[in-house]
Amino acid sequence: MKTIGAAILFALVSPPAFAQAKDKAPNPDRPLLATFCDAADIKGSSCRRAKAYPGRKRCDVKLRPDRYSGKFLADGSTLLVVSYESGCEAHANDFGGSVIFEQKDGGAIFNGYQPGLQVNDCITLVRNDKQDRLICITGHIGQGHLESGVAEMVFTRDFSKTIDMSLNYFVTGEDAVGAYGSNVVDCKETSKYFGFARLGAGPGPDTVAVEIAHADKATIETACTKGFPKPKQLFGELGPSEAYVPPGHEKKARFVIDLTTSKAAPEAEFGKR
């Protein structure tokens, strides 16, 4: 009886073996990584040795959460584009790029790497019944200058069936705070864009809306006449006919970009054209 009682007590206080083992959630990136990486080289969202990496024998690839799916090719094929990081890529390529997969029959077929082209802040728009558009905010910083823009990721398939990506810009801007401690305008300009945020669908077909940090005509006139208070730290010297627009003195407004004409207009004025 004592033995039976002890066994019952042990069973009551000890959790079942299956309860002690923590269920591991399946890795959603593993099927994608397996298309270009051996199973032994996969850990989490990373592949320590990606196959067929451009010009390299051994490169790591880490898939990022940024990814978009759509019919981005003219033939109506559905693609999945996933941003990645890689130690093989230099700062000039923003330390990574995108991996392209073609989606068929519920699976993903690896189609190649696109170093330097990342899809971090994008939206998908319908172009027509057979094709979608991938519109993104892009950016690259070099020597303190952040060059950015709103662009379309253009996809083409060559004779070897390889899919390539390129950028078609609608608007561009430059933030020079990292280089000079302030943004800079040319007094001959009537407007200048510094940066973009909050990309979304526009009010009509073939339009997008985006918040633009900018200097309008009035801002440039103030900078070039009375001037704004100078930041505590400034670097370098102004060129001829240039003036400072320090952080906090730029304007921010939502603009609508017409993707057909590449013209941007304040959202409040767009419907008045």
PDB file of C-alpha atoms in Angstrom:
ATOM      1  CA  MET A   1       0.000   0.000   0.000  1.00  0.00           C
ATOM      2  CA  LYS A   2       2.856   2.355   0.850  1.00  0.00           C
ATOM      3  CA  THR A   3       4.396   1.720  -2.558  1.00  0.00           C
ATOM      4  CA  ILE A   4       1.134   2.351  -4.351  1.00  0.00           C
ATOM      5  CA  GLY A   5       0.516   5.530  -2.341  1.00  0.00           C
ATOM      6  CA  ALA A   6       3.945   6.839  -3.184  1.00  0.00           C
ATOM      7  CA  ALA A   7       3.387   6.114  -6.855  1.00  0.00           C
ATOM      8  CA  ILE A   8       0.065   7.959  -6.802  1.00  0.00           C
ATOM      9  CA  LEU A   9       1.629  10.938  -5.018  1.00  0.00           C
ATOM     10  CA  PHE A  10       4.478  11.078  -7.569  1.00  0.00           C
ATOM     11  CA  ALA A  11       1.964  11.038 -10.416  1.00  0.00           C
ATOM     12  CA  LEU A  12      -0.003  13.896  -8.875  1.00  0.00           C
ATOM     13  CA  VAL A  13       2.969  16.219  -8.357  1.00  0.00           C
ATOM     14  CA  SER A  14       4.949  15.347 -11.489  1.00  0.00           C
ATOM     15  CA  PRO A  15       3.772  16.856 -14.802  1.00  0.00           C
ATOM     16  CA  PRO A  16       3.470  14.481 -17.734  1.00  0.00           C
ATOM     17  CA  ALA A  17       6.545  14.173 -19.913  1.00  0.00           C
ATOM     18  CA  PHE A  18       4.757  15.749 -22.878  1.00  0.00           C
ATOM     19  CA  ALA A  19       3.889  18.790 -20.744  1.00  0.00           C
ATOM     20  CA  GLN A  20       7.538  19.277 -19.770  1.00  0.00           C
ATOM     21  CA  ALA A  21       8.636  19.516 -23.383  1.00  0.00           C
ATOM     22  CA  LYS A  22       7.984  22.927 -24.813  1.00  0.00           C
ATOM     23  CA  ASP A  23       6.346  22.891 -28.178  1.00  0.00           C
ATOM     24  CA  LYS A  24       8.569  24.634 -30.671  1.00  0.00           C
ATOM     25  CA  ALA A  25       6.747  26.846 -33.117  1.00  0.00           C
ATOM     26  CA  PRO A  26       7.572  25.927 -36.721  1.00  0.00           C
ATOM     27  CA  ASN A  27      10.019  28.271 -38.429  1.00  0.00           C
ATOM     28  CA  PRO A  28       8.062  29.948 -41.263  1.00  0.00           C
ATOM     29  CA  ASP A  29      11.299  30.929 -43.031  1.00  0.00           C
ATOM     30  CA  ARG A  30      12.722  27.410 -43.165  1.00  0.00           C
ATOM     31  CA  PRO A  31      10.867  26.367 -46.356  1.00  0.00           C
ATOM     32  CA  LEU A  32      12.157  29.508 -48.079  1.00  0.00           C
ATOM     33  CA  LEU A  33      15.724  29.043 -46.847  1.00  0.00           C
ATOM     34  CA  ALA A  34      15.660  25.374 -47.891  1.00  0.00           C
ATOM     35  CA  THR A  35      15.346  26.460 -51.531  1.00  0.00           C
ATOM     36  CA  PHE A  36      18.914  27.819 -51.490  1.00  0.00           C
ATOM     37  CA  CYS A  37      20.475  26.427 -48.309  1.00  0.00           C
ATOM     38  CA  ASP A  38      21.336  22.971 -46.954  1.00  0.00           C
ATOM     39  CA  ALA A  39      19.317  21.936 -43.893  1.00  0.00           C
ATOM     40  CA  ALA A  40      22.430  21.761 -41.716  1.00  0.00           C
ATOM     41  CA  ASP A  41      23.229  25.405 -42.507  1.00  0.00           C
ATOM     42  CA  ILE A  42      19.803  26.770 -41.500  1.00  0.00           C
ATOM     43  CA  LYS A  43      19.293  28.333 -38.084  1.00  0.00           C
ATOM     44  CA  GLY A  44      16.208  30.390 -37.437  1.00  0.00           C
ATOM     45  CA  SER A  45      15.847  32.866 -40.301  1.00  0.00           C
ATOM     46  CA  SER A  46      19.501  32.565 -41.315  1.00  0.00           C
ATOM     47  CA  CYS A  47      21.520  30.464 -43.719  1.00  0.00           C
ATOM     48  CA  ARG A  48      25.198  30.433 -42.901  1.00  0.00           C
ATOM     49  CA  ARG A  49      26.207  29.278 -46.372  1.00  0.00           C
ATOM     50  CA  ALA A  50      23.849  30.338 -49.161  1.00  0.00           C
ATOM     51  CA  LYS A  51      24.141  28.500 -52.450  1.00  0.00           C
ATOM     52  CA  ALA A  52      25.010  30.301 -55.685  1.00  0.00           C
ATOM     53  CA  TYR A  53      25.554  33.683 -54.053  1.00  0.00           C
ATOM     54  CA  PRO A  54      26.712  36.175 -56.731  1.00  0.00           C
ATOM     55  CA  GLY A  55      30.482  36.064 -57.138  1.00  0.00           C
ATOM     56  CA  ARG A  56      31.091  34.413 -53.739  1.00  0.00           C
ATOM     57  CA  LYS A  57      31.657  30.872 -52.502  1.00  0.00           C
ATOM     58  CA  ARG A  58      30.550  31.258 -48.903  1.00  0.00           C
ATOM     59  CA  CYS A  59      28.030  33.874 -47.825  1.00  0.00           C
ATOM     60  CA  ASP A  60      25.511  34.151 -45.024  1.00  0.00           C
ATOM     61  CA  VAL A  61      21.941  35.282 -45.699  1.00  0.00           C
ATOM     62  CA  LYS A  62      19.458  36.328 -43.013  1.00  0.00           C
ATOM     63  CA  LEU A  63      15.878  36.844 -44.136  1.00  0.00           C
ATOM     64  CA  ARG A  64      14.222  39.932 -42.717  1.00  0.00           C
ATOM     65  CA  PRO A  65      10.520  40.362 -41.908  1.00  0.00           C
ATOM     66  CA  ASP A  66      10.098  42.797 -44.819  1.00  0.00           C
ATOM     67  CA  ARG A  67       8.471  40.900 -47.697  1.00  0.00           C
ATOM     68  CA  TYR A  68       5.856  41.487 -50.393  1.00  0.00           C
ATOM     69  CA  SER A  69       3.913  39.208 -52.697  1.00  0.00           C
ATOM     70  CA  GLY A  70       2.176  40.099 -55.953  1.00  0.00           C
ATOM     71  CA  LYS A  71       1.943  39.657 -59.702  1.00  0.00           C
ATOM     72  CA  PHE A  72       4.932  41.872 -60.373  1.00  0.00           C
ATOM     73  CA  LEU A  73       5.858  40.420 -63.771  1.00  0.00           C
ATOM     74  CA  ALA A  74       4.077  41.321 -67.003  1.00  0.00           C
ATOM     75  CA  ASP A  75       3.248  37.640 -67.584  1.00  0.00           C
ATOM     76  CA  GLY A  76       1.168  37.551 -64.378  1.00  0.00           C
ATOM     77  CA  SER A  77       3.527  35.294 -62.407  1.00  0.00           C
ATOM     78  CA  THR A  78       3.244  35.684 -58.641  1.00  0.00           C
ATOM     79  CA  LEU A  79       6.476  36.635 -56.876  1.00  0.00           C
ATOM     80  CA  LEU A  80       7.515  36.822 -53.244  1.00  0.00           C
ATOM     81  CA  VAL A  81      10.257  39.368 -52.565  1.00  0.00           C
ATOM     82  CA  VAL A  82      12.049  39.125 -49.197  1.00  0.00           C
ATOM     83  CA  SER A  83      14.691  41.513 -47.841  1.00  0.00           C
ATOM     84  CA  TYR A  84      17.880  39.981 -46.455  1.00  0.00           C
ATOM     85  CA  GLU A  85      21.095  40.881 -44.672  1.00  0.00           C
ATOM     86  CA  SER A  86      24.502  39.450 -45.560  1.00  0.00           C
ATOM     87  CA  GLY A  87      28.027  39.885 -44.246  1.00  0.00           C
ATOM     88  CA  CYS A  88      29.213  39.589 -47.844  1.00  0.00           C
ATOM     89  CA  GLU A  89      27.591  42.868 -48.836  1.00  0.00           C
ATOM     90  CA  ALA A  90      29.277  46.211 -48.279  1.00  0.00           C
ATOM     91  CA  HIS A  91      27.765  49.466 -47.077  1.00  0.00           C
ATOM     92  CA  ALA A  92      27.333  50.491 -50.721  1.00  0.00           C
ATOM     93  CA  ASN A  93      24.722  47.725 -50.957  1.00  0.00           C
ATOM     94  CA  ASP A  94      23.253  48.503 -47.522  1.00  0.00           C
ATOM     95  CA  PHE A  95      24.654  45.185 -46.230  1.00  0.00           C
ATOM     96  CA  GLY A  96      22.080  43.078 -48.054  1.00  0.00           C
ATOM     97  CA  GLY A  97      19.404  42.995 -50.715  1.00  0.00           C
ATOM     98  CA  SER A  98      16.348  40.969 -51.704  1.00  0.00           C
ATOM     99  CA  VAL A  99      15.720  37.313 -52.499  1.00  0.00           C
ATOM    100  CA  ILE A 100      13.170  36.617 -55.233  1.00  0.00           C
ATOM    101  CA  PHE A 101      10.911  33.564 -55.100  1.00  0.00           C
ATOM    102  CA  GLU A 102       8.357  32.540 -57.697  1.00  0.00           C
ATOM    103  CA  GLN A 103       5.204  31.169 -56.092  1.00  0.00           C
ATOM    104  CA  LYS A 104       3.592  28.150 -57.761  1.00  0.00           C
ATOM    105  CA  ASP A 105       1.208  25.459 -56.539  1.00  0.00           C
ATOM    106  CA  GLY A 106       1.493  26.584 -52.924  1.00  0.00           C
ATOM    107  CA  GLY A 107       5.298  26.467 -52.921  1.00  0.00           C
ATOM    108  CA  ALA A 108       8.164  28.889 -53.447  1.00  0.00           C
ATOM    109  CA  ILE A 109      10.816  28.491 -56.156  1.00  0.00           C
ATOM    110  CA  PHE A 110      14.100  30.318 -55.564  1.00  0.00           C
ATOM    111  CA  ASN A 111      14.949  32.630 -58.468  1.00  0.00           C
ATOM    112  CA  GLY A 112      17.966  34.579 -57.259  1.00  0.00           C
ATOM    113  CA  TYR A 113      19.474  37.350 -55.150  1.00  0.00           C
ATOM    114  CA  GLN A 114      19.290  41.081 -55.795  1.00  0.00           C
ATOM    115  CA  PRO A 115      22.134  42.646 -53.744  1.00  0.00           C
ATOM    116  CA  GLY A 116      21.580  46.278 -52.793  1.00  0.00           C
ATOM    117  CA  LEU A 117      17.834  46.298 -53.514  1.00  0.00           C
ATOM    118  CA  GLN A 118      15.798  45.923 -50.323  1.00  0.00           C
ATOM    119  CA  VAL A 119      12.040  46.140 -49.885  1.00  0.00           C
ATOM    120  CA  ASN A 120      11.708  47.783 -46.477  1.00  0.00           C
ATOM    121  CA  ASP A 121       8.820  50.242 -46.751  1.00  0.00           C
ATOM    122  CA  CYS A 122       6.552  49.361 -49.667  1.00  0.00           C
ATOM    123  CA  ILE A 123       2.960  49.002 -50.786  1.00  0.00           C
ATOM    124  CA  THR A 124       1.429  46.862 -53.516  1.00  0.00           C
ATOM    125  CA  LEU A 125      -0.908  48.494 -56.035  1.00  0.00           C
ATOM    126  CA  VAL A 126      -2.921  46.994 -58.859  1.00  0.00           C
ATOM    127  CA  ARG A 127      -1.624  48.043 -62.276  1.00  0.00           C
ATOM    128  CA  ASN A 128      -4.223  46.098 -64.291  1.00  0.00           C
ATOM    129  CA  ASP A 129      -6.026  42.753 -64.282  1.00  0.00           C
ATOM    130  CA  LYS A 130      -2.785  40.816 -64.820  1.00  0.00           C
ATOM    131  CA  GLN A 131      -0.114  42.811 -62.998  1.00  0.00           C
ATOM    132  CA  ASP A 132       0.616  44.552 -59.707  1.00  0.00           C
ATOM    133  CA  ARG A 133       3.074  47.304 -58.838  1.00  0.00           C
ATOM    134  CA  LEU A 134       5.494  47.402 -55.912  1.00  0.00           C
ATOM    135  CA  ILE A 135       6.087  51.004 -54.805  1.00  0.00           C
ATOM    136  CA  CYS A 136       8.688  51.654 -52.087  1.00  0.00           C
ATOM    137  CA  ILE A 137      10.460  54.309 -50.089  1.00  0.00           C
ATOM    138  CA  THR A 138      14.138  53.756 -50.730  1.00  0.00           C
ATOM    139  CA  GLY A 139      17.160  55.193 -48.952  1.00  0.00           C
ATOM    140  CA  HIS A 140      20.940  55.031 -48.837  1.00  0.00           C
ATOM    141  CA  ILE A 141      23.315  56.949 -46.601  1.00  0.00           C
ATOM    142  CA  GLY A 142      26.847  57.818 -47.615  1.00  0.00           C
ATOM    143  CA  GLN A 143      29.211  60.241 -45.873  1.00  0.00           C
ATOM    144  CA  GLY A 144      26.310  61.608 -43.846  1.00  0.00           C
ATOM    145  CA  HIS A 145      24.056  62.257 -46.828  1.00  0.00           C
ATOM    146  CA  LEU A 146      20.801  60.276 -46.745  1.00  0.00           C
ATOM    147  CA  GLU A 147      19.511  59.999 -50.288  1.00  0.00           C
ATOM    148  CA  SER A 148      15.950  58.703 -50.471  1.00  0.00           C
ATOM    149  CA  GLY A 149      13.013  58.578 -52.807  1.00  0.00           C
ATOM    150  CA  VAL A 150       9.742  56.989 -53.789  1.00  0.00           C
ATOM    151  CA  ALA A 151      10.327  54.445 -56.523  1.00  0.00           C
ATOM    152  CA  GLU A 152       8.776  51.470 -58.263  1.00  0.00           C
ATOM    153  CA  MET A 153      10.536  48.114 -58.115  1.00  0.00           C
ATOM    154  CA  VAL A 154      10.488  47.002 -61.747  1.00  0.00           C
ATOM    155  CA  PHE A 155      10.737  43.250 -62.409  1.00  0.00           C
ATOM    156  CA  THR A 156      11.844  41.719 -65.715  1.00  0.00           C
ATOM    157  CA  ARG A 157      12.596  38.143 -66.781  1.00  0.00           C
ATOM    158  CA  ASP A 158      15.477  37.542 -69.182  1.00  0.00           C
ATOM    159  CA  PHE A 159      16.021  34.759 -71.732  1.00  0.00           C
ATOM    160  CA  SER A 160      17.495  32.489 -69.041  1.00  0.00           C
ATOM    161  CA  LYS A 161      14.308  32.880 -66.928  1.00  0.00           C
ATOM    162  CA  THR A 162      16.218  34.844 -64.307  1.00  0.00           C
ATOM    163  CA  ILE A 163      14.237  37.684 -62.742  1.00  0.00           C
ATOM    164  CA  ASP A 164      15.931  41.063 -62.290  1.00  0.00           C
ATOM    165  CA  MET A 165      14.896  44.110 -60.275  1.00  0.00           C
ATOM    166  CA  SER A 166      15.528  47.769 -61.049  1.00  0.00           C
ATOM    167  CA  LEU A 167      14.323  51.095 -59.675  1.00  0.00           C
ATOM    168  CA  ASN A 168      12.162  53.662 -61.408  1.00  0.00           C
ATOM    169  CA  TYR A 169      12.132  56.847 -59.300  1.00  0.00           C
ATOM    170  CA  PHE A 170       9.188  59.229 -59.096  1.00  0.00           C
ATOM    171  CA  VAL A 171      10.602  61.721 -56.554  1.00  0.00           C
ATOM    172  CA  THR A 172      13.917  61.976 -54.705  1.00  0.00           C
ATOM    173  CA  GLY A 173      15.266  63.878 -51.715  1.00  0.00           C
ATOM    174  CA  GLU A 174      18.399  64.405 -49.650  1.00  0.00           C
ATOM    175  CA  ASP A 175      18.863  64.830 -45.905  1.00  0.00           C
ATOM    176  CA  ALA A 176      22.279  66.327 -45.136  1.00  0.00           C
ATOM    177  CA  VAL A 177      22.003  66.618 -41.335  1.00  0.00           C
ATOM    178  CA  GLY A 178      24.471  63.766 -40.863  1.00  0.00           C
ATOM    179  CA  ALA A 179      27.014  65.534 -43.055  1.00  0.00           C
ATOM    180  CA  TYR A 180      26.609  69.191 -42.056  1.00  0.00           C
ATOM    181  CA  GLY A 181      24.535  69.181 -38.866  1.00  0.00           C
ATOM    182  CA  SER A 182      21.740  70.817 -40.860  1.00  0.00           C
ATOM    183  CA  ASN A 183      19.903  70.500 -44.121  1.00  0.00           C
ATOM    184  CA  VAL A 184      21.030  72.862 -46.846  1.00  0.00           C
ATOM    185  CA  VAL A 185      19.093  74.590 -49.614  1.00  0.00           C
ATOM    186  CA  ASP A 186      20.155  76.485 -52.693  1.00  0.00           C
ATOM    187  CA  CYS A 187      18.663  79.961 -52.681  1.00  0.00           C
ATOM    188  CA  LYS A 188      17.910  79.602 -56.395  1.00  0.00           C
ATOM    189  CA  GLU A 189      15.541  76.701 -55.664  1.00  0.00           C
ATOM    190  CA  THR A 190      11.813  77.078 -55.041  1.00  0.00           C
ATOM    191  CA  SER A 191      11.466  73.802 -53.129  1.00  0.00           C
ATOM    192  CA  LYS A 192      13.519  70.897 -51.871  1.00  0.00           C
ATOM    193  CA  TYR A 193      12.638  67.462 -50.482  1.00  0.00           C
ATOM    194  CA  PHE A 194      14.565  66.063 -47.518  1.00  0.00           C
ATOM    195  CA  GLY A 195      12.852  62.758 -46.717  1.00  0.00           C
ATOM    196  CA  PHE A 196       9.779  60.542 -47.019  1.00  0.00           C
ATOM    197  CA  ALA A 197       7.575  58.570 -44.604  1.00  0.00           C
ATOM    198  CA  ARG A 198       4.180  56.876 -44.214  1.00  0.00           C
ATOM    199  CA  LEU A 199       3.730  55.654 -47.768  1.00  0.00           C
ATOM    200  CA  GLY A 200       0.178  54.642 -48.654  1.00  0.00           C
ATOM    201  CA  ALA A 201      -2.308  54.332 -51.466  1.00  0.00           C
ATOM    202  CA  GLY A 202      -3.333  57.600 -53.074  1.00  0.00           C
ATOM    203  CA  PRO A 203      -6.815  59.021 -53.635  1.00  0.00           C
ATOM    204  CA  GLY A 204      -7.050  57.811 -57.220  1.00  0.00           C
ATOM    205  CA  PRO A 205      -5.716  55.247 -59.689  1.00  0.00           C
ATOM    206  CA  ASP A 206      -1.953  55.297 -60.260  1.00  0.00           C
ATOM    207  CA  THR A 207      -1.315  57.529 -57.250  1.00  0.00           C
ATOM    208  CA  VAL A 208       0.377  57.114 -53.878  1.00  0.00           C
ATOM    209  CA  ALA A 209       0.374  59.359 -50.821  1.00  0.00           C
ATOM    210  CA  VAL A 210       3.442  60.019 -48.708  1.00  0.00           C
ATOM    211  CA  GLU A 211       4.580  62.411 -45.996  1.00  0.00           C
ATOM    212  CA  ILE A 212       7.420  64.609 -47.251  1.00  0.00           C
ATOM    213  CA  ALA A 213       9.810  66.620 -45.099  1.00  0.00           C
ATOM    214  CA  HIS A 214      10.619  69.595 -47.282  1.00  0.00           C
ATOM    215  CA  ALA A 215      11.469  73.254 -47.677  1.00  0.00           C
ATOM    216  CA  ASP A 216       8.899  75.196 -49.649  1.00  0.00           C
ATOM    217  CA  LYS A 217       9.407  78.588 -51.275  1.00  0.00           C
ATOM    218  CA  ALA A 218       8.674  80.497 -48.045  1.00  0.00           C
ATOM    219  CA  THR A 219      11.095  78.329 -46.054  1.00  0.00           C
ATOM    220  CA  ILE A 220      13.872  78.867 -48.581  1.00  0.00           C
ATOM    221  CA  GLU A 221      13.254  82.627 -48.646  1.00  0.00           C
ATOM    222  CA  THR A 222      13.519  82.753 -44.843  1.00  0.00           C
ATOM    223  CA  ALA A 223      16.697  80.652 -44.849  1.00  0.00           C
ATOM    224  CA  CYS A 224      18.272  82.885 -47.494  1.00  0.00           C
ATOM    225  CA  THR A 225      17.293  86.254 -45.971  1.00  0.00           C
ATOM    226  CA  LYS A 226      16.746  86.387 -42.207  1.00  0.00           C
ATOM    227  CA  GLY A 227      18.158  82.921 -41.706  1.00  0.00           C
ATOM    228  CA  PHE A 228      17.190  80.293 -39.126  1.00  0.00           C
ATOM    229  CA  PRO A 229      18.902  79.842 -35.749  1.00  0.00           C
ATOM    230  CA  LYS A 230      22.087  77.873 -36.353  1.00  0.00           C
ATOM    231  CA  PRO A 231      22.449  74.419 -34.777  1.00  0.00           C
ATOM    232  CA  LYS A 232      24.998  74.017 -31.978  1.00  0.00           C
ATOM    233  CA  GLN A 233      27.228  71.949 -34.219  1.00  0.00           C
ATOM    234  CA  LEU A 234      27.835  72.594 -37.883  1.00  0.00           C
ATOM    235  CA  PHE A 235      30.326  70.856 -40.160  1.00  0.00           C
ATOM    236  CA  GLY A 236      31.848  72.079 -43.386  1.00  0.00           C
ATOM    237  CA  GLU A 237      31.125  75.323 -45.167  1.00  0.00           C
ATOM    238  CA  LEU A 238      28.239  76.541 -47.267  1.00  0.00           C
ATOM    239  CA  GLY A 239      28.672  76.857 -50.998  1.00  0.00           C
ATOM    240  CA  PRO A 240      27.703  79.922 -53.039  1.00  0.00           C
ATOM    241  CA  SER A 241      23.988  80.796 -52.700  1.00  0.00           C
ATOM    242  CA  GLU A 242      23.393  78.094 -50.056  1.00  0.00           C
ATOM    243  CA  ALA A 243      21.650  78.446 -46.689  1.00  0.00           C
ATOM    244  CA  TYR A 244      20.857  76.272 -43.666  1.00  0.00           C
ATOM    245  CA  VAL A 245      17.451  74.795 -42.791  1.00  0.00           C
ATOM    246  CA  PRO A 246      18.217  73.219 -39.392  1.00  0.00           C
ATOM    247  CA  PRO A 247      16.269  70.245 -37.983  1.00  0.00           C
ATOM    248  CA  GLY A 248      12.838  71.319 -36.805  1.00  0.00           C
ATOM    249  CA  HIS A 249      12.510  74.122 -39.337  1.00  0.00           C
ATOM    250  CA  GLU A 250      11.598  71.956 -42.314  1.00  0.00           C
ATOM    251  CA  LYS A 251       7.921  71.486 -43.128  1.00  0.00           C
ATOM    252  CA  LYS A 252       6.100  68.155 -43.187  1.00  0.00           C
ATOM    253  CA  ALA A 253       2.990  67.567 -45.241  1.00  0.00           C
ATOM    254  CA  ARG A 254       1.236  64.745 -47.008  1.00  0.00           C
ATOM    255  CA  PHE A 255       1.708  64.789 -50.774  1.00  0.00           C
ATOM    256  CA  VAL A 256       0.088  62.809 -53.569  1.00  0.00           C
ATOM    257  CA  ILE A 257       2.382  61.492 -56.302  1.00  0.00           C
ATOM    258  CA  ASP A 258       0.966  60.839 -59.753  1.00  0.00           C
ATOM    259  CA  LEU A 259       2.786  57.690 -60.922  1.00  0.00           C
ATOM    260  CA  THR A 260       2.077  58.516 -64.567  1.00  0.00           C
ATOM    261  CA  THR A 261       3.619  61.990 -64.585  1.00  0.00           C
ATOM    262  CA  SER A 262       5.932  61.674 -61.505  1.00  0.00           C
ATOM    263  CA  LYS A 263       4.511  64.972 -60.245  1.00  0.00           C
ATOM    264  CA  ALA A 264       3.885  65.510 -56.523  1.00  0.00           C
ATOM    265  CA  ALA A 265       1.310  67.900 -55.078  1.00  0.00           C
ATOM    266  CA  PRO A 266       0.102  68.598 -51.535  1.00  0.00           C
ATOM    267  CA  GLU A 267      -2.791  66.296 -50.725  1.00  0.00           C
ATOM    268  CA  ALA A 268      -5.103  69.252 -50.029  1.00  0.00           C
ATOM    269  CA  GLU A 269      -4.448  70.634 -53.526  1.00  0.00           C
ATOM    270  CA  PHE A 270      -4.422  67.382 -55.500  1.00  0.00           C
ATOM    271  CA  GLY A 271      -8.162  67.309 -56.223  1.00  0.00           C
ATOM    272  CA  LYS A 272      -8.134  70.916 -57.403  1.00  0.00           C
ATOM    273  CA  ARG A 273      -5.986  70.284 -60.460  1.00  0.00           C
TER     274      ARG A 273
END
